[in-house]
Coordinates of C-alpha atoms in Angstrom, one line a residue:
X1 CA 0.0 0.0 0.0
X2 CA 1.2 3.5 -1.0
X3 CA 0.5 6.4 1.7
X4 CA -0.1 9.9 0.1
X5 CA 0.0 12.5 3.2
X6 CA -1.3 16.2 2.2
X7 CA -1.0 19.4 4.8
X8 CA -2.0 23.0 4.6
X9 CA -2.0 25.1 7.7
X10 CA -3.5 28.1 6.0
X11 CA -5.7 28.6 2.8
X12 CA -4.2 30.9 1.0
X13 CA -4.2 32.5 -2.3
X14 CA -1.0 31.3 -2.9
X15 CA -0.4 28.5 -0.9
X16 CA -0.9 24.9 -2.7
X17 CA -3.9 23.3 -1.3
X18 CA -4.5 20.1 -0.4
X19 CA -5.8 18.7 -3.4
X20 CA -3.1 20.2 -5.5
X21 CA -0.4 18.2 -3.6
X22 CA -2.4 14.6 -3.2
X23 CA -3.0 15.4 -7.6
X24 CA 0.8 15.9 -8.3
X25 CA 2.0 13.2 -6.1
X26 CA -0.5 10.8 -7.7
X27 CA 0.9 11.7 -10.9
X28 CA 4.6 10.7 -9.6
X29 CA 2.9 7.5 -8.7
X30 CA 2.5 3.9 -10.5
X31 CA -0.9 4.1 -11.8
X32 CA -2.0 0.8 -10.9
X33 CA -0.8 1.5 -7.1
X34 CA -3.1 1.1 -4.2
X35 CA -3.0 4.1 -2.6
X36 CA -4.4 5.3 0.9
X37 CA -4.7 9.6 1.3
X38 CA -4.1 10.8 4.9
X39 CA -4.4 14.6 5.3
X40 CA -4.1 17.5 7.8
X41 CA -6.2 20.7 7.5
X42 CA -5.3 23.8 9.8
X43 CA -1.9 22.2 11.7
X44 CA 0.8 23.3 12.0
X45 CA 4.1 21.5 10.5
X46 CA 6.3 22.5 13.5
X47 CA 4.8 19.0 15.6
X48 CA 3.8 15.8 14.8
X49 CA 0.8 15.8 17.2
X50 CA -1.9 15.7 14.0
X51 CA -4.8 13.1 13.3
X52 CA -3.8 12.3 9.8
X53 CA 0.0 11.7 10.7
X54 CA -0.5 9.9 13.6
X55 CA -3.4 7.6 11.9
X56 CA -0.7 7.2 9.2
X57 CA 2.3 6.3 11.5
X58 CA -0.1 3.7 13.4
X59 CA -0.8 2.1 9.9
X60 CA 3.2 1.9 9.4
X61 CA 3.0 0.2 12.2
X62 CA 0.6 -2.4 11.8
X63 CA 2.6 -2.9 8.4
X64 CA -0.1 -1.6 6.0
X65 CA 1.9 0.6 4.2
X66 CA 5.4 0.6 2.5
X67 CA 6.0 3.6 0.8
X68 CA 5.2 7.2 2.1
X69 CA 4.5 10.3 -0.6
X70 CA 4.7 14.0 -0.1
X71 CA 4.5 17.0 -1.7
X72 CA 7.7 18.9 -0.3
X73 CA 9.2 17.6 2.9
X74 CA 8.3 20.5 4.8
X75 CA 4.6 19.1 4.7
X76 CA 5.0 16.5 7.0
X77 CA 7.4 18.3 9.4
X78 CA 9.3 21.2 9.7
X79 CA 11.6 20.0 12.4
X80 CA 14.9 18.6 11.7
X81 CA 14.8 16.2 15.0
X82 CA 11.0 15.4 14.7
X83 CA 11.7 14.7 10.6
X84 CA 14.3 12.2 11.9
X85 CA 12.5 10.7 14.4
X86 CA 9.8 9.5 11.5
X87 CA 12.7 8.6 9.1
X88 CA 14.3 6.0 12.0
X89 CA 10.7 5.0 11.8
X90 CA 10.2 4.5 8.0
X91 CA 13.3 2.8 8.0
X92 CA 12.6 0.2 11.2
X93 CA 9.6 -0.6 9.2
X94 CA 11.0 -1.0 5.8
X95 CA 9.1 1.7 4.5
X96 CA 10.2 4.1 1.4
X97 CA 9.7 7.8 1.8
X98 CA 9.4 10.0 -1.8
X99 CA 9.1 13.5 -1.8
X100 CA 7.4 14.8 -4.9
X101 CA 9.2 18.1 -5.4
X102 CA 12.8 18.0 -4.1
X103 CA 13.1 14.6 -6.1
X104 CA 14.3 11.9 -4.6
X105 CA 13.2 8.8 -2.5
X106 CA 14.9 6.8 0.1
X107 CA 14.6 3.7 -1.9
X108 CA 18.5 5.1 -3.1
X109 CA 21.8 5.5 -1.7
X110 CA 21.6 9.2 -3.1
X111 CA 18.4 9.8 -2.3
X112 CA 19.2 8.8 1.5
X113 CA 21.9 11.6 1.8
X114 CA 19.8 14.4 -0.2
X115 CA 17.5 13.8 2.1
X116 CA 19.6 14.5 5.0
X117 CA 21.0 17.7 3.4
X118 CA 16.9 18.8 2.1
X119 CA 16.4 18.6 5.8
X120 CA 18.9 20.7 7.2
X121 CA 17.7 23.4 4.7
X122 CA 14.3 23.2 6.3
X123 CA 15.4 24.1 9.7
X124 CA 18.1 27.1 8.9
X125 CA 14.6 28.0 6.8
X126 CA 12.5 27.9 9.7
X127 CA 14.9 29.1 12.1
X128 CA 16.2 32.3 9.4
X129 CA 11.8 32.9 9.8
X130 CA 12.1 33.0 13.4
X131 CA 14.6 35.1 13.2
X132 CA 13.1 37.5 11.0
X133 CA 9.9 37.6 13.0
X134 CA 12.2 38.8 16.3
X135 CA 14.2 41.2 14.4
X136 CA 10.8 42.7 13.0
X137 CA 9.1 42.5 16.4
X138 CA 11.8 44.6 18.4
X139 CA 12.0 47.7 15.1
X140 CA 8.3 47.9 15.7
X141 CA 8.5 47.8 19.4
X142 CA 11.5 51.0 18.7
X143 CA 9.4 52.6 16.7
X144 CA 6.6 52.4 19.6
X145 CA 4.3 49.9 17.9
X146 CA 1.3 48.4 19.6
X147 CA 3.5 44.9 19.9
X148 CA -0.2 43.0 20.2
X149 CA -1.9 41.1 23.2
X150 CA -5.3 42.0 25.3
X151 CA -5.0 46.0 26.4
X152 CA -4.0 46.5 30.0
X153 CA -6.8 47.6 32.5
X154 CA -7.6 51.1 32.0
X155 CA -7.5 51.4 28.5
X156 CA -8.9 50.3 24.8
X157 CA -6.8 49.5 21.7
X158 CA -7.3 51.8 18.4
X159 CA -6.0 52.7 15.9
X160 CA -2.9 54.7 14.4
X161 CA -0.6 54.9 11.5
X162 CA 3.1 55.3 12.3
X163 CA 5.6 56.2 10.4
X164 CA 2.6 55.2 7.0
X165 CA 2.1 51.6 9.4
X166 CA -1.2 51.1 10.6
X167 CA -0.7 49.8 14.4
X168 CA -2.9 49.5 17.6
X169 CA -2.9 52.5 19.6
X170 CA -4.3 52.6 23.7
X171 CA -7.3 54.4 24.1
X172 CA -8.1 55.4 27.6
X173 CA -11.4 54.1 29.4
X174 CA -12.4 56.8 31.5
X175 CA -14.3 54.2 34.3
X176 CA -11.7 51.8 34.6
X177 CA -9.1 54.7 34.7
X178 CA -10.6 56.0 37.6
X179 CA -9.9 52.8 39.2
X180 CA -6.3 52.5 38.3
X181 CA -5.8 56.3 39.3
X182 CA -7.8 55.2 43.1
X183 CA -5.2 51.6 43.3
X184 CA -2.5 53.7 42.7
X185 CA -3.4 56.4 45.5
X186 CA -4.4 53.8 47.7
X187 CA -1.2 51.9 47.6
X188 CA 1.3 54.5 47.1
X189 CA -0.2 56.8 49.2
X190 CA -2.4 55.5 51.5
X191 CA -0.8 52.7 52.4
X192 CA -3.3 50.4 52.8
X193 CA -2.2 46.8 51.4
X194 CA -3.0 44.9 48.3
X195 CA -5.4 42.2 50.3
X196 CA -7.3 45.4 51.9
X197 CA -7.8 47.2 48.2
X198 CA -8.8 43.7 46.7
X199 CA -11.3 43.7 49.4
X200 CA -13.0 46.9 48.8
X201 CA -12.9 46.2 45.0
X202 CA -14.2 42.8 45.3
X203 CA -17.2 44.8 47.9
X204 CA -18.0 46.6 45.3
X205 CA -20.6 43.8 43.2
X206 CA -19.0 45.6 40.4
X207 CA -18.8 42.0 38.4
X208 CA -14.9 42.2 38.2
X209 CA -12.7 40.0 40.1
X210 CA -9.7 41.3 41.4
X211 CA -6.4 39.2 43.0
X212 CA -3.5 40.6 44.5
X213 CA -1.1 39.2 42.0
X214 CA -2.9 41.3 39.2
X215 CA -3.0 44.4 41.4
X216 CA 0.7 43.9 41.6
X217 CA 0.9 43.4 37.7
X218 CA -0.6 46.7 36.8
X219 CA 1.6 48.7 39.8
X220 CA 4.3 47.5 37.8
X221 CA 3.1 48.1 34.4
X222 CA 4.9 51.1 32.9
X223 CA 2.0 52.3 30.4
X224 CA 0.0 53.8 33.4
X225 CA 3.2 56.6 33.9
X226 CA 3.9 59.7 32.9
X227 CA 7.6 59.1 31.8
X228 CA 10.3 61.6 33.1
X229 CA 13.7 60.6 32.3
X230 CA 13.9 59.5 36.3
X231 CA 11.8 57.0 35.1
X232 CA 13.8 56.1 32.3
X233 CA 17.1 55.7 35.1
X234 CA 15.1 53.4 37.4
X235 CA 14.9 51.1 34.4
X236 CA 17.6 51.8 33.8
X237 CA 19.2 50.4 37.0
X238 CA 17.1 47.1 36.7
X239 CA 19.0 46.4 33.8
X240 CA 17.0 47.5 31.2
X241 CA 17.7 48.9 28.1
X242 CA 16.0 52.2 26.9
X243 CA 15.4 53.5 23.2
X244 CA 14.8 56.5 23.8
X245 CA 16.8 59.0 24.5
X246 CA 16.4 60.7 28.1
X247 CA 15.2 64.1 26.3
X248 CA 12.2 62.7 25.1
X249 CA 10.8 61.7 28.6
X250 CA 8.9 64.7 28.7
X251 CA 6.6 63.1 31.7
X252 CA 3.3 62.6 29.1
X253 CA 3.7 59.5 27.5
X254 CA 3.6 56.0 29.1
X255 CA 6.0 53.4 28.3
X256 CA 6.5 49.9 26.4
X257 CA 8.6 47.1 27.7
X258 CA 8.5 43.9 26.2
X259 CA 11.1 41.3 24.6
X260 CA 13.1 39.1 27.3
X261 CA 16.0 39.6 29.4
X262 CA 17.4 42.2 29.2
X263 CA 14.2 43.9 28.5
X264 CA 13.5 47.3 26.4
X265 CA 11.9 50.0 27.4
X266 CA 9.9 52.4 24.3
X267 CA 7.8 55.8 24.6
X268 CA 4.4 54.3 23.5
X269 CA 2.4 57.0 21.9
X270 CA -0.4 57.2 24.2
X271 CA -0.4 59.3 27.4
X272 CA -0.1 58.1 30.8
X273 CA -2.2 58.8 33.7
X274 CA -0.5 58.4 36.9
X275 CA 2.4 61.4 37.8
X276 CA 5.8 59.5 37.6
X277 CA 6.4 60.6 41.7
X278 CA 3.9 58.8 42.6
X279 CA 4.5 55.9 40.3
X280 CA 8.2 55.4 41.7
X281 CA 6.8 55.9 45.0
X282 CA 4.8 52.8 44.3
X283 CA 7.6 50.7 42.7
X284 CA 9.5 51.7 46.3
X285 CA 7.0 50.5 48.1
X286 CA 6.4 47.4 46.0
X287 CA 10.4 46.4 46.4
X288 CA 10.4 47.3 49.9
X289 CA 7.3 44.8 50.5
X290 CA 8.7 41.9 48.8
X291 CA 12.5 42.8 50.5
X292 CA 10.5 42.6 54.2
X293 CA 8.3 39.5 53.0
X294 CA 9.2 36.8 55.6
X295 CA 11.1 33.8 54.1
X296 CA 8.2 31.0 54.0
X297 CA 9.7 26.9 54.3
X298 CA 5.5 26.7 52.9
X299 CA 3.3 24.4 53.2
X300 CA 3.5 22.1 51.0
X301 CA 4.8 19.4 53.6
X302 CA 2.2 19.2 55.6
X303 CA -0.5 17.7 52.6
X304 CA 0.1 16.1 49.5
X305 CA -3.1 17.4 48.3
X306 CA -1.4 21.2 47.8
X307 CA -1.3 22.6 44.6
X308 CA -4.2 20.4 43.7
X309 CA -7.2 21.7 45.4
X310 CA -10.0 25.2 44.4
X311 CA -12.8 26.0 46.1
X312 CA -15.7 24.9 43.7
X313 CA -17.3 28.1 44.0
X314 CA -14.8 30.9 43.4
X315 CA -12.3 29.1 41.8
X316 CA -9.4 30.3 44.1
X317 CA -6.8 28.4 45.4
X318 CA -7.4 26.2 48.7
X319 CA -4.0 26.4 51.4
X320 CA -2.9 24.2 53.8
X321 CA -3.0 25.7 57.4
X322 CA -2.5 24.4 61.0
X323 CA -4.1 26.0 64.0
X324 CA -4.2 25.1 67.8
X325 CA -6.4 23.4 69.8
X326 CA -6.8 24.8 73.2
X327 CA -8.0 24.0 76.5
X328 CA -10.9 26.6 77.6
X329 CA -10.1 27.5 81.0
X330 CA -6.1 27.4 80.8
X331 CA -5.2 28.2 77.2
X332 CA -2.9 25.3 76.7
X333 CA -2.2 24.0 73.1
X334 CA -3.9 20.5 73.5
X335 CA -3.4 19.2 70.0
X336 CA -3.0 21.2 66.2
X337 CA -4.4 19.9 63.0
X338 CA -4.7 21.3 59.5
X339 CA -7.3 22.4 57.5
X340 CA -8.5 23.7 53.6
X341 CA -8.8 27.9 53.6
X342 CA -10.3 29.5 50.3
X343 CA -7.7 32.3 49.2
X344 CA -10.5 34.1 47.7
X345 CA -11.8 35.1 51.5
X346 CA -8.6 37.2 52.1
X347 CA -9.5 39.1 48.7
X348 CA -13.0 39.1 49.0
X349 CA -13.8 37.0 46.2
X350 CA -15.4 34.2 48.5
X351 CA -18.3 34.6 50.4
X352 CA -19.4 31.2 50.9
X353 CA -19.8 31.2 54.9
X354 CA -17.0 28.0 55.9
X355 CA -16.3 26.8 59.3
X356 CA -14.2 29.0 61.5
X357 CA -10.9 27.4 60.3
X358 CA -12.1 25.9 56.7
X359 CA -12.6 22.5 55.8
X360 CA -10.4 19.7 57.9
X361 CA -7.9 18.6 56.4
X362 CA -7.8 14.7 57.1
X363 CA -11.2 13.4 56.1
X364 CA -10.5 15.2 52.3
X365 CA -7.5 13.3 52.6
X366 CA -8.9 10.2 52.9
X367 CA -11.7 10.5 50.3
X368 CA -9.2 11.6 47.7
X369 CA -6.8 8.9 48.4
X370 CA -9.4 5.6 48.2
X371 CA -10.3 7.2 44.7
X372 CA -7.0 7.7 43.8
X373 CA -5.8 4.4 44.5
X374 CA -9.2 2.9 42.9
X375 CA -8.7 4.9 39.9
X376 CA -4.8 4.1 39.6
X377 CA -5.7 0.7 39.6
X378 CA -7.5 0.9 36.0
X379 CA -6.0 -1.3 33.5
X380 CA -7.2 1.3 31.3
X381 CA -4.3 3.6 32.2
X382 CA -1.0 3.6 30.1
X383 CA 1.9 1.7 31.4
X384 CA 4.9 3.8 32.8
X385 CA 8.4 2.9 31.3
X386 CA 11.6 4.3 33.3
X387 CA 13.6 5.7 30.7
X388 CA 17.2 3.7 30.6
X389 CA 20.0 4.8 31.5
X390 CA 22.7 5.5 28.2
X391 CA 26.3 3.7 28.9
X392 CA 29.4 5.2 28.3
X393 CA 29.9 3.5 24.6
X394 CA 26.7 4.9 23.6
X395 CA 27.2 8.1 24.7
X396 CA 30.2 8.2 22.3
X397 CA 28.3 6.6 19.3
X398 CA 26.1 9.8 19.6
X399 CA 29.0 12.0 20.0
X400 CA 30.1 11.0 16.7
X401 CA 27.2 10.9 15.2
X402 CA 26.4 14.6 15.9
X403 CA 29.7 15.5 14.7
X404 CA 28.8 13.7 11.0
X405 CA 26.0 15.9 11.1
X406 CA 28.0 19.1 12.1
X407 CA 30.0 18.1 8.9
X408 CA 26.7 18.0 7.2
X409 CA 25.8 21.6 7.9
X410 CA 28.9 23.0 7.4
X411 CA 28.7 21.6 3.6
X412 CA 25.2 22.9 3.9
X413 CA 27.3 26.5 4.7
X414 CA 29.8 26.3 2.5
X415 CA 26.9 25.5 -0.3
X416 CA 25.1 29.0 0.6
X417 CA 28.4 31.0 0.4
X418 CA 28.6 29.8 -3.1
X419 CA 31.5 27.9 -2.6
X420 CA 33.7 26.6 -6.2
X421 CA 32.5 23.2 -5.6
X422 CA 32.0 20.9 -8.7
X423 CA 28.9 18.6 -8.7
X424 CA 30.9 15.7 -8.6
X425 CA 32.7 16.7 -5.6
X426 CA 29.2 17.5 -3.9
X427 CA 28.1 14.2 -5.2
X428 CA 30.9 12.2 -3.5
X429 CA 31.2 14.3 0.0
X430 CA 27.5 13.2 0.0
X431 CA 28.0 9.7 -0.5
X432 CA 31.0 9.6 1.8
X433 CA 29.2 10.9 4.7
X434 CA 26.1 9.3 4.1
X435 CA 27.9 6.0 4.2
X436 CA 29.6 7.4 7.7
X437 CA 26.4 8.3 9.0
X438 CA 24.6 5.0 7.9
X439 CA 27.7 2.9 10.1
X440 CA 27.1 5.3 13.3
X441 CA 23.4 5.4 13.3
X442 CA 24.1 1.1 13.2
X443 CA 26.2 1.1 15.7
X444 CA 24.3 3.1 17.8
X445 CA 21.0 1.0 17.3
X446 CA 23.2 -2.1 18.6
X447 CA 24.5 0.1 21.5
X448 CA 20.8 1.5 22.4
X449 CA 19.4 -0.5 25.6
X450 CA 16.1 -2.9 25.4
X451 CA 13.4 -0.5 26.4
X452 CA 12.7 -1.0 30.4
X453 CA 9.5 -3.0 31.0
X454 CA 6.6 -1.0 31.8
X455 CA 5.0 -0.3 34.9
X456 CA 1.5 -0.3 35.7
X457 CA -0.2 2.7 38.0
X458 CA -1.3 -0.1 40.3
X459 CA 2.1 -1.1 40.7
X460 CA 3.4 2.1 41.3
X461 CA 1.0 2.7 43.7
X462 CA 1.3 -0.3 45.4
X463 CA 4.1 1.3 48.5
X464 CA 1.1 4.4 48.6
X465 CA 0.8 4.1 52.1
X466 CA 5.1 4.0 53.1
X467 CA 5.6 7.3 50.5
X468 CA 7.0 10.6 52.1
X469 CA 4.3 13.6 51.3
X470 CA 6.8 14.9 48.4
X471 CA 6.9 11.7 46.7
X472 CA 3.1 11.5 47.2
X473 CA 2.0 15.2 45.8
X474 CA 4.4 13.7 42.6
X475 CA 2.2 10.8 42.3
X476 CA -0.9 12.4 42.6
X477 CA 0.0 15.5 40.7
X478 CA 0.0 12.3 37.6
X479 CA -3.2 11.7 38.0
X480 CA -5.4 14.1 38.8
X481 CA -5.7 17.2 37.2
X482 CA -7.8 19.6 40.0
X483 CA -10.3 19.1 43.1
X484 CA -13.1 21.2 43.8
X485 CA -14.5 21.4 47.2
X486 CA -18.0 22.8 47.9
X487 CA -19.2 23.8 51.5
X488 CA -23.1 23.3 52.1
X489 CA -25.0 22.5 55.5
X490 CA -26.1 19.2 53.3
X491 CA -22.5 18.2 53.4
X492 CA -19.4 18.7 51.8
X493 CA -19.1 17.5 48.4
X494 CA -15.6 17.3 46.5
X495 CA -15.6 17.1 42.4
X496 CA -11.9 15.1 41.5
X497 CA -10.5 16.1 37.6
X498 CA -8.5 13.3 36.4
X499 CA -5.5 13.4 33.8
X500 CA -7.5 10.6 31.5
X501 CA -10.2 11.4 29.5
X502 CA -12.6 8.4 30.8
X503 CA -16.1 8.7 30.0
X504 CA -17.0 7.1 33.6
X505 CA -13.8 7.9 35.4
X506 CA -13.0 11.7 33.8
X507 CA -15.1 13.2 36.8
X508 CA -15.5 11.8 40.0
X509 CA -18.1 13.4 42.5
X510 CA -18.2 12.6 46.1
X511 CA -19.7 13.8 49.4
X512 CA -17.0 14.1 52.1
X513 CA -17.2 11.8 55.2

């Protein structure tokens, strides 16, 4: 059986559809071939995780299919390690791959080591794009650009032409400005803390839900200020690096800062609305806070259930606490225990009345671990195999291998450059290392270690009870995905997300002991 595969990630006007490619590979094609068509409309090439490849690499498997036609190689993947990956795979399974329009097919010796070279043009191709796309990115963000993404609180994006671009321009939104203008005041100024100001805003039934960790987002955000050029210094001492020079920080416009470490710092066109005074006064207050924060060892040893739990309700995270148990008449600490708080109470967000210290901790505990256990115990669930261990001689095989392909590219190089190379000197460099790579890639298949056998959740589970908490909050953290508690006078009822998309097991209510 012949495999045709076909992929278009975008229909364009001048992209070559679908259709177009299965057509001109037919025609390359024995007419009298049985032929299967596997295609991919609207992915991507830059992974393999597509329905029609991976129905068409299960059929390799099952030995259906011995030869494999494409278009260009760059439809079935533009990555040089993933490309490989299927090759090894073509290969362990006898099957020929044919590319339509770079001409050649693994069936030859030639067409083996054109292939190899074909490839390593498709990644300096994708990788030249890449680079393109940053380069472009950064001149627009110099030329103070709208660089894209949702529009920070306060404002709206419209429209503007720079320099005879069209680009996004932010619009202020005169309620929500008044709220950034009052967080501001309230923080810098009035020195109430970001729990207390998510409080009040949360009060308000305004719809919106605010979170400390946004709060501090937008206090740090640079298009609220009016930059001065002492603006432009304190980024200057963080390590950025300004466009602009300190003349134009004329204390009107807000700022940009995008790209990554070390980050740049653009006059946007649009005019701030906080003072810069009080906008350093804030960033003081914000590095002071997190300078005096006490160092935390956390919770996360006294439950293996953190990180995994919300309150069903808000949505918020659930913490671990302990508190004390006390005798009435002397005060004594009698015993402590932990419990589940909702996070969303300290901001407001929560207002579903819990006990005085949340939900105990130990009966949640229990429920989640007799489904856990049940639900590792599925023979449904994948097997897990420990990935071996390389030795020493393979470890070297791969070493030399990577240096054939290092020669590879820099023929690839010295091709670009236009270097006086004959055909038939290109012709028997390719052969030669062809050959070499053919011998390594051997050797290191007889080197490679026999996959470990698997293991099954069940038996991994099996020492559940013996497991330190950190070992345990790994495990579980596998599994399941998110619990949601919910807090009624009828009783406590807990939802459990798994990791496995099971009809019956996916969700998993419960009421709480």
């Amino acid at each position: 059986m012949v495999a045709i595969y076909a992929r278009q990630s975008v229909d364009k006007k001048d992209s070559i559809s679908i259709e177009t490619q299965i057509q001109l590979c037919r025609e390359e094609l024995e007419p009298e071939a049985p032929l299967r068509v596997y295609q991919d409309r609207g992915y991507s090439g830059s992974n393999t995780n597509r329905p029609g490849l991976r129905q068409l690499l299960e059929d390799v498997r099952r030995r259906e299919i011995q030869r494999v036609a494409v278009y260009k190689l760059d439809r079935i993947s533009r990555s040089l390690m993933d490309f490989a990956r299927l090759v090894e795979l073509f290969r362990e399974y006898g099957v020929a791959f044919q590319s339509t329009q770079e001409r050649f097919d693994t069936a030859t010796p030639m067409g083996n080591a054109m292939l190899s070279i074909a490839m390593v043009f498709a990644q300096l191709e994708r990788e030249t794009i890449q680079q393109r796309i940053r380069d472009n990115y950064y001149a627009r963000g110099r030329k103070g650009m709208y660089l894209g993404g949702k529009p920070p609180f306060g404002y709206r994006k419209g429209e503007l032409r720079i320099q005879g671009a069209r680009t996004g321009v932010l619009e202020p939104d005169p309620g929500e400005l008044s709220l950034v203008k009052g967080i501001f005041s309230a923080w810098a100024d009035g020195g109430r803390s970001l729990g207390e100001i998510c409080r009040e805003l949360n009060g308000r039934q305004s719809g919106r839900r605010f979170q400390p960790s946004a709060l501090s987002r937008m206090l740090r955000n640079p298009v609220y200020v009016r930059a001065d050029p002492d603006v432009r210094a304190y980024f200057a001492e963080q390590g950025c690096q300004p466009t602009n020079p300190p003349e134009e920080f004329l204390g009107r416009n807000g700022c940009y800062l995008y790209g990554k470490q070390p980050w740049s710092l653009t006059l946007a066109p649009h005019e701030g609305c906080i003072p810069a005074e009080q906008w350093l006064r804030a960033q003081t207050r914000l590095g002071s806070a997190a300078a005096s924060a006490p160092v935390r060892s956390g919770t996360g040893g006294l439950s293996w259930l953190s990180g995994l739990v919300r309150c069903g309700f808000c949505q918020s995270p659930m913490s671990v606490k302990t508190a004390a148990n006390r005798d009435g008449h002397t005060g004594e600490v009698r015993a402590r225990y932990a419990y589940l708080s909702c996070n969303g109470r300290r901001t407001g967000l929560c207002r579903v009345p819990l006990p005085r210290h949340g939900m105990a901790l130990e009966p949640v505990e229990a429920a989640v671990e007799k489904r856990l256990l049940r639900f590792a115990a599925s023979e449904r669930i994948p097997a897990y195999c420990p990935p071996s261990l390389p030795a020493p001689e393979e470890g070297a095989a791969r070493a030399e291998l990577a240096s054939t392909m290092e020669a590879i590219r820099r023929l690839v190089e010295a091709v670009k450059e236009g270097g006086a190379m004959t055909g038939r000197y290109l012709e028997g460099e390719l052969e030669s290392l062809d050959r070499l790579r053919q011998a390594q890639e051997l050797r290191l298949h007889e080197l490679a270690p026999p996959p470990a056998p698997g293991v099954t959740p069940g038996e991994l589970m099996a020492g559940w009870a013996g497991f330190p908490v950190s070992l345990k909050r790994r495990l579980a953290q596998q599994f399941i995905q998110e619990i949601r508690l919910y807090h009624s006078q009828e009783g406590d009822r807990m939802e459990i997300r798994w990791r496995w998309d099971f009809r019956e097991e996916a969700l998993q209510y419960g009421f709480l002991p």
